[in-house]
Amino acid sequence: MKIATWNINGIKARIENLRQWLADFSPDIVCLQEIKSVDEGFPRLEIEALGYHVETHGQKGFNGVAILSKRKPDEVMRGLPGDDSDEQSRYIEAVFSVPSGVVRVASIYLPNGNPSDDPVKYPYKLAWMERLRRHAEQRLTLEEPLILAGDYNVIPEPHDCFDPTVWATDALFLPQTRAAFRRLEHLGLTDAVRATSDQTKLYTFWDYQAGAWQKNNGIRIDHLMLSPEAADRLRATSIEKTVRAWEKPSDHVPVVGYFDFA
């Protein structure tokens, strides 16, 4: 199975790119972030025409996540537990039947948190990460393949960005952010890309400004985090860099995990 995550940066602006990639690459499950669309405004028919089932958790103009899949999920949960007052659409989770049992997949759009000295935005990011940690801890007790896929807005290590000094005071790279990400990892989750490659300059995001793509001034912030049961079935990963060179691209590219769930 090919399971991917992609911050699409606006589904309506990027629908043709998405349709082309789905047709060419044929992933089994795709976790989208930043769809920037309410549920009823999502271009469902165009995607269903390619043979995909669509589940969304949208929000007008901002945020929003979705899961596209070749098979219909057995169950779907919208929203990250732990704060009933949180109105931002940043989490959707689905369970799929596979030959070996089930696989649980979540699409995550973690808060950016910038500016890091903002009295609301950065604390919200850290609180959201703690909610995610608690939820992941609970899900891990199920002892099933779990894939937490998404735009984490976290640069885990210095070699995951082109120049650590540029990002030193950014919310994506602050020590508190990276420590929160490590607490998530320490539950027993595996970073799929780093489990399959120790290469440097593996990036998933290039800013639209200052020729970042042309200079390869990127960062790695899109991750597939795996439970032990999912990590045992991981065979390979890929970062679909070529998509960034397409017309009207997202500033993120798909990250794909290849799994054996036979």
JSON list of C-alpha atoms in Angstrom, two decimals, residues 38-212:
[
{"chain": "A", "resi": 38, "resn": "VAL", "atom": "CA", "xyz": [-15.73, 23.87, 3.94]},
{"chain": "A", "resi": 39, "resn": "ASP", "atom": "CA", "xyz": [-16.88, 20.28, 3.56]},
{"chain": "A", "resi": 40, "resn": "GLU", "atom": "CA", "xyz": [-19.66, 21.10, 1.10]},
{"chain": "A", "resi": 41, "resn": "GLY", "atom": "CA", "xyz": [-17.26, 23.16, -1.05]},
{"chain": "A", "resi": 42, "resn": "PHE", "atom": "CA", "xyz": [-14.68, 20.40, -1.46]},
{"chain": "A", "resi": 43, "resn": "PRO", "atom": "CA", "xyz": [-14.35, 19.23, -5.11]},
{"chain": "A", "resi": 44, "resn": "ARG", "atom": "CA", "xyz": [-15.51, 15.74, -4.22]},
{"chain": "A", "resi": 45, "resn": "LEU", "atom": "CA", "xyz": [-16.84, 14.70, -7.63]},
{"chain": "A", "resi": 46, "resn": "GLU", "atom": "CA", "xyz": [-13.54, 15.32, -9.43]},
{"chain": "A", "resi": 47, "resn": "ILE", "atom": "CA", "xyz": [-11.72, 13.06, -6.98]},
{"chain": "A", "resi": 48, "resn": "GLU", "atom": "CA", "xyz": [-14.42, 10.41, -6.79]},
{"chain": "A", "resi": 49, "resn": "ALA", "atom": "CA", "xyz": [-14.24, 10.16, -10.59]},
{"chain": "A", "resi": 50, "resn": "LEU", "atom": "CA", "xyz": [-10.70, 8.82, -10.14]},
{"chain": "A", "resi": 51, "resn": "GLY", "atom": "CA", "xyz": [-11.95, 6.04, -7.88]},
{"chain": "A", "resi": 52, "resn": "TYR", "atom": "CA", "xyz": [-11.34, 7.63, -4.47]},
{"chain": "A", "resi": 53, "resn": "HIS", "atom": "CA", "xyz": [-13.56, 7.85, -1.42]},
{"chain": "A", "resi": 54, "resn": "VAL", "atom": "CA", "xyz": [-13.43, 11.30, 0.22]},
{"chain": "A", "resi": 55, "resn": "GLU", "atom": "CA", "xyz": [-13.64, 12.24, 3.92]},
{"chain": "A", "resi": 56, "resn": "THR", "atom": "CA", "xyz": [-13.15, 15.87, 4.95]},
{"chain": "A", "resi": 57, "resn": "HIS", "atom": "CA", "xyz": [-12.98, 18.02, 8.05]},
{"chain": "A", "resi": 58, "resn": "GLY", "atom": "CA", "xyz": [-13.08, 21.48, 6.55]},
{"chain": "A", "resi": 59, "resn": "GLN", "atom": "CA", "xyz": [-13.06, 25.10, 7.59]},
{"chain": "A", "resi": 60, "resn": "LYS", "atom": "CA", "xyz": [-13.80, 28.21, 5.54]},
{"chain": "A", "resi": 61, "resn": "GLY", "atom": "CA", "xyz": [-10.66, 29.83, 4.15]},
{"chain": "A", "resi": 62, "resn": "PHE", "atom": "CA", "xyz": [-8.21, 28.26, 6.60]},
{"chain": "A", "resi": 63, "resn": "ASN", "atom": "CA", "xyz": [-6.84, 24.93, 7.79]},
{"chain": "A", "resi": 64, "resn": "GLY", "atom": "CA", "xyz": [-8.91, 21.86, 6.94]},
{"chain": "A", "resi": 65, "resn": "VAL", "atom": "CA", "xyz": [-7.85, 18.23, 6.48]},
{"chain": "A", "resi": 66, "resn": "ALA", "atom": "CA", "xyz": [-9.03, 15.32, 4.36]},
{"chain": "A", "resi": 67, "resn": "ILE", "atom": "CA", "xyz": [-8.43, 11.63, 3.71]},
{"chain": "A", "resi": 68, "resn": "LEU", "atom": "CA", "xyz": [-8.78, 10.22, 0.20]},
{"chain": "A", "resi": 69, "resn": "SER", "atom": "CA", "xyz": [-8.81, 6.44, -0.14]},
{"chain": "A", "resi": 70, "resn": "LYS", "atom": "CA", "xyz": [-9.40, 3.72, -2.69]},
{"chain": "A", "resi": 71, "resn": "ARG", "atom": "CA", "xyz": [-11.45, 1.81, -0.14]},
{"chain": "A", "resi": 72, "resn": "LYS", "atom": "CA", "xyz": [-14.16, 3.17, 2.11]},
{"chain": "A", "resi": 73, "resn": "PRO", "atom": "CA", "xyz": [-13.10, 3.55, 5.76]},
{"chain": "A", "resi": 74, "resn": "ASP", "atom": "CA", "xyz": [-14.79, 1.47, 8.44]},
{"chain": "A", "resi": 75, "resn": "GLU", "atom": "CA", "xyz": [-14.95, 4.47, 10.79]},
{"chain": "A", "resi": 76, "resn": "VAL", "atom": "CA", "xyz": [-14.02, 8.15, 10.77]},
{"chain": "A", "resi": 77, "resn": "MET", "atom": "CA", "xyz": [-13.29, 10.59, 13.61]},
{"chain": "A", "resi": 78, "resn": "ARG", "atom": "CA", "xyz": [-13.11, 14.35, 13.07]},
{"chain": "A", "resi": 79, "resn": "GLY", "atom": "CA", "xyz": [-11.25, 16.65, 15.45]},
{"chain": "A", "resi": 80, "resn": "LEU", "atom": "CA", "xyz": [-8.46, 16.06, 17.96]},
{"chain": "A", "resi": 81, "resn": "PRO", "atom": "CA", "xyz": [-9.78, 15.17, 21.43]},
{"chain": "A", "resi": 82, "resn": "GLY", "atom": "CA", "xyz": [-8.84, 17.14, 24.51]},
{"chain": "A", "resi": 83, "resn": "ASP", "atom": "CA", "xyz": [-10.26, 20.63, 23.97]},
{"chain": "A", "resi": 84, "resn": "ASP", "atom": "CA", "xyz": [-13.94, 21.04, 23.14]},
{"chain": "A", "resi": 85, "resn": "SER", "atom": "CA", "xyz": [-13.45, 24.79, 22.62]},
{"chain": "A", "resi": 86, "resn": "ASP", "atom": "CA", "xyz": [-11.00, 24.31, 19.76]},
{"chain": "A", "resi": 87, "resn": "GLU", "atom": "CA", "xyz": [-12.81, 25.23, 16.53]},
{"chain": "A", "resi": 88, "resn": "GLN", "atom": "CA", "xyz": [-9.87, 24.79, 14.15]},
{"chain": "A", "resi": 89, "resn": "SER", "atom": "CA", "xyz": [-10.13, 21.87, 11.72]},
{"chain": "A", "resi": 90, "resn": "ARG", "atom": "CA", "xyz": [-6.75, 20.20, 11.98]},
{"chain": "A", "resi": 91, "resn": "TYR", "atom": "CA", "xyz": [-7.31, 16.47, 12.54]},
{"chain": "A", "resi": 92, "resn": "ILE", "atom": "CA", "xyz": [-9.19, 13.61, 10.90]},
{"chain": "A", "resi": 93, "resn": "GLU", "atom": "CA", "xyz": [-8.70, 9.90, 11.55]},
{"chain": "A", "resi": 94, "resn": "ALA", "atom": "CA", "xyz": [-9.98, 6.83, 9.72]},
{"chain": "A", "resi": 95, "resn": "VAL", "atom": "CA", "xyz": [-9.78, 3.05, 10.11]},
{"chain": "A", "resi": 96, "resn": "PHE", "atom": "CA", "xyz": [-9.44, 0.81, 7.06]},
{"chain": "A", "resi": 97, "resn": "SER", "atom": "CA", "xyz": [-9.75, -2.95, 6.68]},
{"chain": "A", "resi": 98, "resn": "VAL", "atom": "CA", "xyz": [-6.68, -4.54, 5.09]},
{"chain": "A", "resi": 99, "resn": "PRO", "atom": "CA", "xyz": [-5.83, -8.22, 4.46]},
{"chain": "A", "resi": 100, "resn": "SER", "atom": "CA", "xyz": [-3.77, -8.38, 7.66]},
{"chain": "A", "resi": 101, "resn": "GLY", "atom": "CA", "xyz": [-6.47, -6.73, 9.81]},
{"chain": "A", "resi": 102, "resn": "VAL", "atom": "CA", "xyz": [-6.88, -2.97, 10.08]},
{"chain": "A", "resi": 103, "resn": "VAL", "atom": "CA", "xyz": [-4.77, 0.16, 9.68]},
{"chain": "A", "resi": 104, "resn": "ARG", "atom": "CA", "xyz": [-5.58, 3.46, 11.40]},
{"chain": "A", "resi": 105, "resn": "VAL", "atom": "CA", "xyz": [-4.55, 6.62, 9.53]},
{"chain": "A", "resi": 106, "resn": "ALA", "atom": "CA", "xyz": [-4.75, 10.26, 10.64]},
{"chain": "A", "resi": 107, "resn": "SER", "atom": "CA", "xyz": [-4.29, 13.45, 8.64]},
{"chain": "A", "resi": 108, "resn": "ILE", "atom": "CA", "xyz": [-2.73, 16.14, 10.82]},
{"chain": "A", "resi": 109, "resn": "TYR", "atom": "CA", "xyz": [-2.23, 19.86, 10.27]},
{"chain": "A", "resi": 110, "resn": "LEU", "atom": "CA", "xyz": [-0.31, 20.96, 13.34]},
{"chain": "A", "resi": 111, "resn": "PRO", "atom": "CA", "xyz": [-0.42, 24.69, 14.19]},
{"chain": "A", "resi": 112, "resn": "ASN", "atom": "CA", "xyz": [2.40, 26.82, 12.82]},
{"chain": "A", "resi": 113, "resn": "GLY", "atom": "CA", "xyz": [2.83, 28.85, 16.02]},
{"chain": "A", "resi": 114, "resn": "ASN", "atom": "CA", "xyz": [4.45, 31.95, 14.51]},
{"chain": "A", "resi": 115, "resn": "PRO", "atom": "CA", "xyz": [5.30, 34.53, 15.52]},
{"chain": "A", "resi": 116, "resn": "SER", "atom": "CA", "xyz": [6.89, 32.57, 18.34]},
{"chain": "A", "resi": 117, "resn": "ASP", "atom": "CA", "xyz": [6.55, 35.47, 20.78]},
{"chain": "A", "resi": 118, "resn": "ASP", "atom": "CA", "xyz": [2.79, 35.70, 20.19]},
{"chain": "A", "resi": 119, "resn": "PRO", "atom": "CA", "xyz": [0.98, 35.16, 23.52]},
{"chain": "A", "resi": 120, "resn": "VAL", "atom": "CA", "xyz": [-1.70, 33.01, 21.84]},
{"chain": "A", "resi": 121, "resn": "LYS", "atom": "CA", "xyz": [-0.30, 31.29, 18.76]},
{"chain": "A", "resi": 122, "resn": "TYR", "atom": "CA", "xyz": [2.78, 29.59, 20.18]},
{"chain": "A", "resi": 123, "resn": "PRO", "atom": "CA", "xyz": [1.13, 28.37, 23.41]},
{"chain": "A", "resi": 124, "resn": "TYR", "atom": "CA", "xyz": [-1.70, 27.00, 21.22]},
{"chain": "A", "resi": 125, "resn": "LYS", "atom": "CA", "xyz": [0.85, 25.08, 19.15]},
{"chain": "A", "resi": 126, "resn": "LEU", "atom": "CA", "xyz": [2.47, 23.51, 22.23]},
{"chain": "A", "resi": 127, "resn": "ALA", "atom": "CA", "xyz": [-0.91, 22.71, 23.80]},
{"chain": "A", "resi": 128, "resn": "TRP", "atom": "CA", "xyz": [-2.06, 21.09, 20.55]},
{"chain": "A", "resi": 129, "resn": "MET", "atom": "CA", "xyz": [1.10, 18.98, 20.44]},
{"chain": "A", "resi": 130, "resn": "GLU", "atom": "CA", "xyz": [0.46, 17.79, 23.98]},
{"chain": "A", "resi": 131, "resn": "ARG", "atom": "CA", "xyz": [-3.12, 16.87, 23.03]},
{"chain": "A", "resi": 132, "resn": "LEU", "atom": "CA", "xyz": [-1.75, 14.92, 20.08]},
{"chain": "A", "resi": 133, "resn": "ARG", "atom": "CA", "xyz": [0.73, 13.14, 22.33]},
{"chain": "A", "resi": 134, "resn": "ARG", "atom": "CA", "xyz": [-2.01, 12.11, 24.77]},
{"chain": "A", "resi": 135, "resn": "HIS", "atom": "CA", "xyz": [-4.25, 10.93, 21.93]},
{"chain": "A", "resi": 136, "resn": "ALA", "atom": "CA", "xyz": [-1.43, 8.97, 20.30]},
{"chain": "A", "resi": 137, "resn": "GLU", "atom": "CA", "xyz": [-0.59, 7.38, 23.64]},
{"chain": "A", "resi": 138, "resn": "GLN", "atom": "CA", "xyz": [-4.19, 6.16, 23.92]},
{"chain": "A", "resi": 139, "resn": "ARG", "atom": "CA", "xyz": [-4.27, 4.89, 20.32]},
{"chain": "A", "resi": 140, "resn": "LEU", "atom": "CA", "xyz": [-1.02, 2.97, 20.81]},
{"chain": "A", "resi": 141, "resn": "THR", "atom": "CA", "xyz": [-2.70, 0.83, 23.46]},
{"chain": "A", "resi": 142, "resn": "LEU", "atom": "CA", "xyz": [-4.78, -0.69, 20.63]},
{"chain": "A", "resi": 143, "resn": "GLU", "atom": "CA", "xyz": [-1.58, -2.32, 19.31]},
{"chain": "A", "resi": 144, "resn": "GLU", "atom": "CA", "xyz": [-2.58, -1.89, 15.67]},
{"chain": "A", "resi": 145, "resn": "PRO", "atom": "CA", "xyz": [-0.85, -0.24, 12.71]},
{"chain": "A", "resi": 146, "resn": "LEU", "atom": "CA", "xyz": [-1.18, 3.52, 13.25]},
{"chain": "A", "resi": 147, "resn": "ILE", "atom": "CA", "xyz": [0.06, 6.15, 10.80]},
{"chain": "A", "resi": 148, "resn": "LEU", "atom": "CA", "xyz": [-0.01, 9.77, 11.98]},
{"chain": "A", "resi": 149, "resn": "ALA", "atom": "CA", "xyz": [0.57, 11.59, 8.71]},
{"chain": "A", "resi": 150, "resn": "GLY", "atom": "CA", "xyz": [0.70, 15.28, 8.10]},
{"chain": "A", "resi": 151, "resn": "ASP", "atom": "CA", "xyz": [2.23, 18.71, 8.14]},
{"chain": "A", "resi": 152, "resn": "TYR", "atom": "CA", "xyz": [3.66, 18.85, 11.65]},
{"chain": "A", "resi": 153, "resn": "ASN", "atom": "CA", "xyz": [5.21, 22.30, 11.26]},
{"chain": "A", "resi": 154, "resn": "VAL", "atom": "CA", "xyz": [8.20, 20.87, 13.11]},
{"chain": "A", "resi": 155, "resn": "ILE", "atom": "CA", "xyz": [11.81, 20.72, 11.88]},
{"chain": "A", "resi": 156, "resn": "PRO", "atom": "CA", "xyz": [13.04, 17.79, 14.00]},
{"chain": "A", "resi": 157, "resn": "GLU", "atom": "CA", "xyz": [16.81, 18.19, 13.63]},
{"chain": "A", "resi": 158, "resn": "PRO", "atom": "CA", "xyz": [19.31, 20.75, 12.26]},
{"chain": "A", "resi": 159, "resn": "HIS", "atom": "CA", "xyz": [19.96, 18.60, 9.18]},
{"chain": "A", "resi": 160, "resn": "ASP", "atom": "CA", "xyz": [16.24, 18.83, 8.33]},
{"chain": "A", "resi": 161, "resn": "CYS", "atom": "CA", "xyz": [16.66, 22.42, 7.15]},
{"chain": "A", "resi": 162, "resn": "PHE", "atom": "CA", "xyz": [19.04, 24.14, 4.77]},
{"chain": "A", "resi": 163, "resn": "ASP", "atom": "CA", "xyz": [20.43, 26.54, 7.40]},
{"chain": "A", "resi": 164, "resn": "PRO", "atom": "CA", "xyz": [19.61, 26.14, 11.11]},
{"chain": "A", "resi": 165, "resn": "THR", "atom": "CA", "xyz": [20.67, 29.72, 11.87]},
{"chain": "A", "resi": 166, "resn": "VAL", "atom": "CA", "xyz": [17.86, 31.02, 9.65]},
{"chain": "A", "resi": 167, "resn": "TRP", "atom": "CA", "xyz": [15.28, 29.07, 11.67]},
{"chain": "A", "resi": 168, "resn": "ALA", "atom": "CA", "xyz": [16.74, 29.53, 15.16]},
{"chain": "A", "resi": 169, "resn": "THR", "atom": "CA", "xyz": [13.90, 31.74, 16.48]},
{"chain": "A", "resi": 170, "resn": "ASP", "atom": "CA", "xyz": [11.13, 30.25, 14.36]},
{"chain": "A", "resi": 171, "resn": "ALA", "atom": "CA", "xyz": [8.30, 28.34, 16.05]},
{"chain": "A", "resi": 172, "resn": "LEU", "atom": "CA", "xyz": [9.01, 25.36, 13.79]},
{"chain": "A", "resi": 173, "resn": "PHE", "atom": "CA", "xyz": [12.52, 24.93, 15.21]},
{"chain": "A", "resi": 174, "resn": "LEU", "atom": "CA", "xyz": [12.49, 26.29, 18.76]},
{"chain": "A", "resi": 175, "resn": "PRO", "atom": "CA", "xyz": [13.84, 23.92, 21.43]},
{"chain": "A", "resi": 176, "resn": "GLN", "atom": "CA", "xyz": [10.38, 23.66, 23.04]},
{"chain": "A", "resi": 177, "resn": "THR", "atom": "CA", "xyz": [8.87, 22.59, 19.71]},
{"chain": "A", "resi": 178, "resn": "ARG", "atom": "CA", "xyz": [11.50, 19.96, 19.04]},
{"chain": "A", "resi": 179, "resn": "ALA", "atom": "CA", "xyz": [11.23, 18.69, 22.61]},
{"chain": "A", "resi": 180, "resn": "ALA", "atom": "CA", "xyz": [7.47, 18.28, 22.19]},
{"chain": "A", "resi": 181, "resn": "PHE", "atom": "CA", "xyz": [8.08, 16.34, 18.98]},
{"chain": "A", "resi": 182, "resn": "ARG", "atom": "CA", "xyz": [10.59, 14.09, 20.78]},
{"chain": "A", "resi": 183, "resn": "ARG", "atom": "CA", "xyz": [8.01, 13.40, 23.49]},
{"chain": "A", "resi": 184, "resn": "LEU", "atom": "CA", "xyz": [5.74, 12.17, 20.72]},
{"chain": "A", "resi": 185, "resn": "GLU", "atom": "CA", "xyz": [8.52, 10.00, 19.28]},
{"chain": "A", "resi": 186, "resn": "HIS", "atom": "CA", "xyz": [9.35, 8.62, 22.71]},
{"chain": "A", "resi": 187, "resn": "LEU", "atom": "CA", "xyz": [5.92, 6.99, 22.89]},
{"chain": "A", "resi": 188, "resn": "GLY", "atom": "CA", "xyz": [7.43, 4.50, 20.46]},
{"chain": "A", "resi": 189, "resn": "LEU", "atom": "CA", "xyz": [6.64, 6.20, 17.15]},
{"chain": "A", "resi": 190, "resn": "THR", "atom": "CA", "xyz": [8.99, 5.94, 14.17]},
{"chain": "A", "resi": 191, "resn": "ASP", "atom": "CA", "xyz": [9.74, 8.74, 11.70]},
{"chain": "A", "resi": 192, "resn": "ALA", "atom": "CA", "xyz": [9.23, 6.83, 8.44]},
{"chain": "A", "resi": 193, "resn": "VAL", "atom": "CA", "xyz": [11.57, 8.94, 6.31]},
{"chain": "A", "resi": 194, "resn": "ARG", "atom": "CA", "xyz": [14.44, 8.76, 8.81]},
{"chain": "A", "resi": 195, "resn": "ALA", "atom": "CA", "xyz": [13.85, 5.01, 9.26]},
{"chain": "A", "resi": 196, "resn": "THR", "atom": "CA", "xyz": [14.61, 4.52, 5.57]},
{"chain": "A", "resi": 197, "resn": "SER", "atom": "CA", "xyz": [17.22, 7.21, 4.83]},
{"chain": "A", "resi": 198, "resn": "ASP", "atom": "CA", "xyz": [19.96, 9.14, 6.59]},
{"chain": "A", "resi": 199, "resn": "GLN", "atom": "CA", "xyz": [20.52, 11.49, 3.66]},
{"chain": "A", "resi": 200, "resn": "THR", "atom": "CA", "xyz": [20.84, 15.21, 4.28]},
{"chain": "A", "resi": 201, "resn": "LYS", "atom": "CA", "xyz": [18.94, 17.81, 2.27]},
{"chain": "A", "resi": 202, "resn": "LEU", "atom": "CA", "xyz": [15.73, 15.77, 2.35]},
{"chain": "A", "resi": 203, "resn": "TYR", "atom": "CA", "xyz": [13.11, 18.51, 2.31]},
{"chain": "A", "resi": 204, "resn": "THR", "atom": "CA", "xyz": [9.32, 18.58, 1.92]},
{"chain": "A", "resi": 205, "resn": "PHE", "atom": "CA", "xyz": [8.68, 22.34, 1.86]},
{"chain": "A", "resi": 206, "resn": "TRP", "atom": "CA", "xyz": [10.20, 25.20, -0.11]},
{"chain": "A", "resi": 207, "resn": "ASP", "atom": "CA", "xyz": [8.93, 28.74, 0.39]},
{"chain": "A", "resi": 208, "resn": "TYR", "atom": "CA", "xyz": [7.54, 30.64, -2.59]},
{"chain": "A", "resi": 209, "resn": "GLN", "atom": "CA", "xyz": [9.86, 33.56, -1.78]},
{"chain": "A", "resi": 210, "resn": "ALA", "atom": "CA", "xyz": [13.54, 34.29, -2.49]},
{"chain": "A", "resi": 211, "resn": "GLY", "atom": "CA", "xyz": [14.03, 31.46, -4.97]},
{"chain": "A", "resi": 212, "resn": "ALA", "atom": "CA", "xyz": [13.91, 28.83, -2.24]}
]
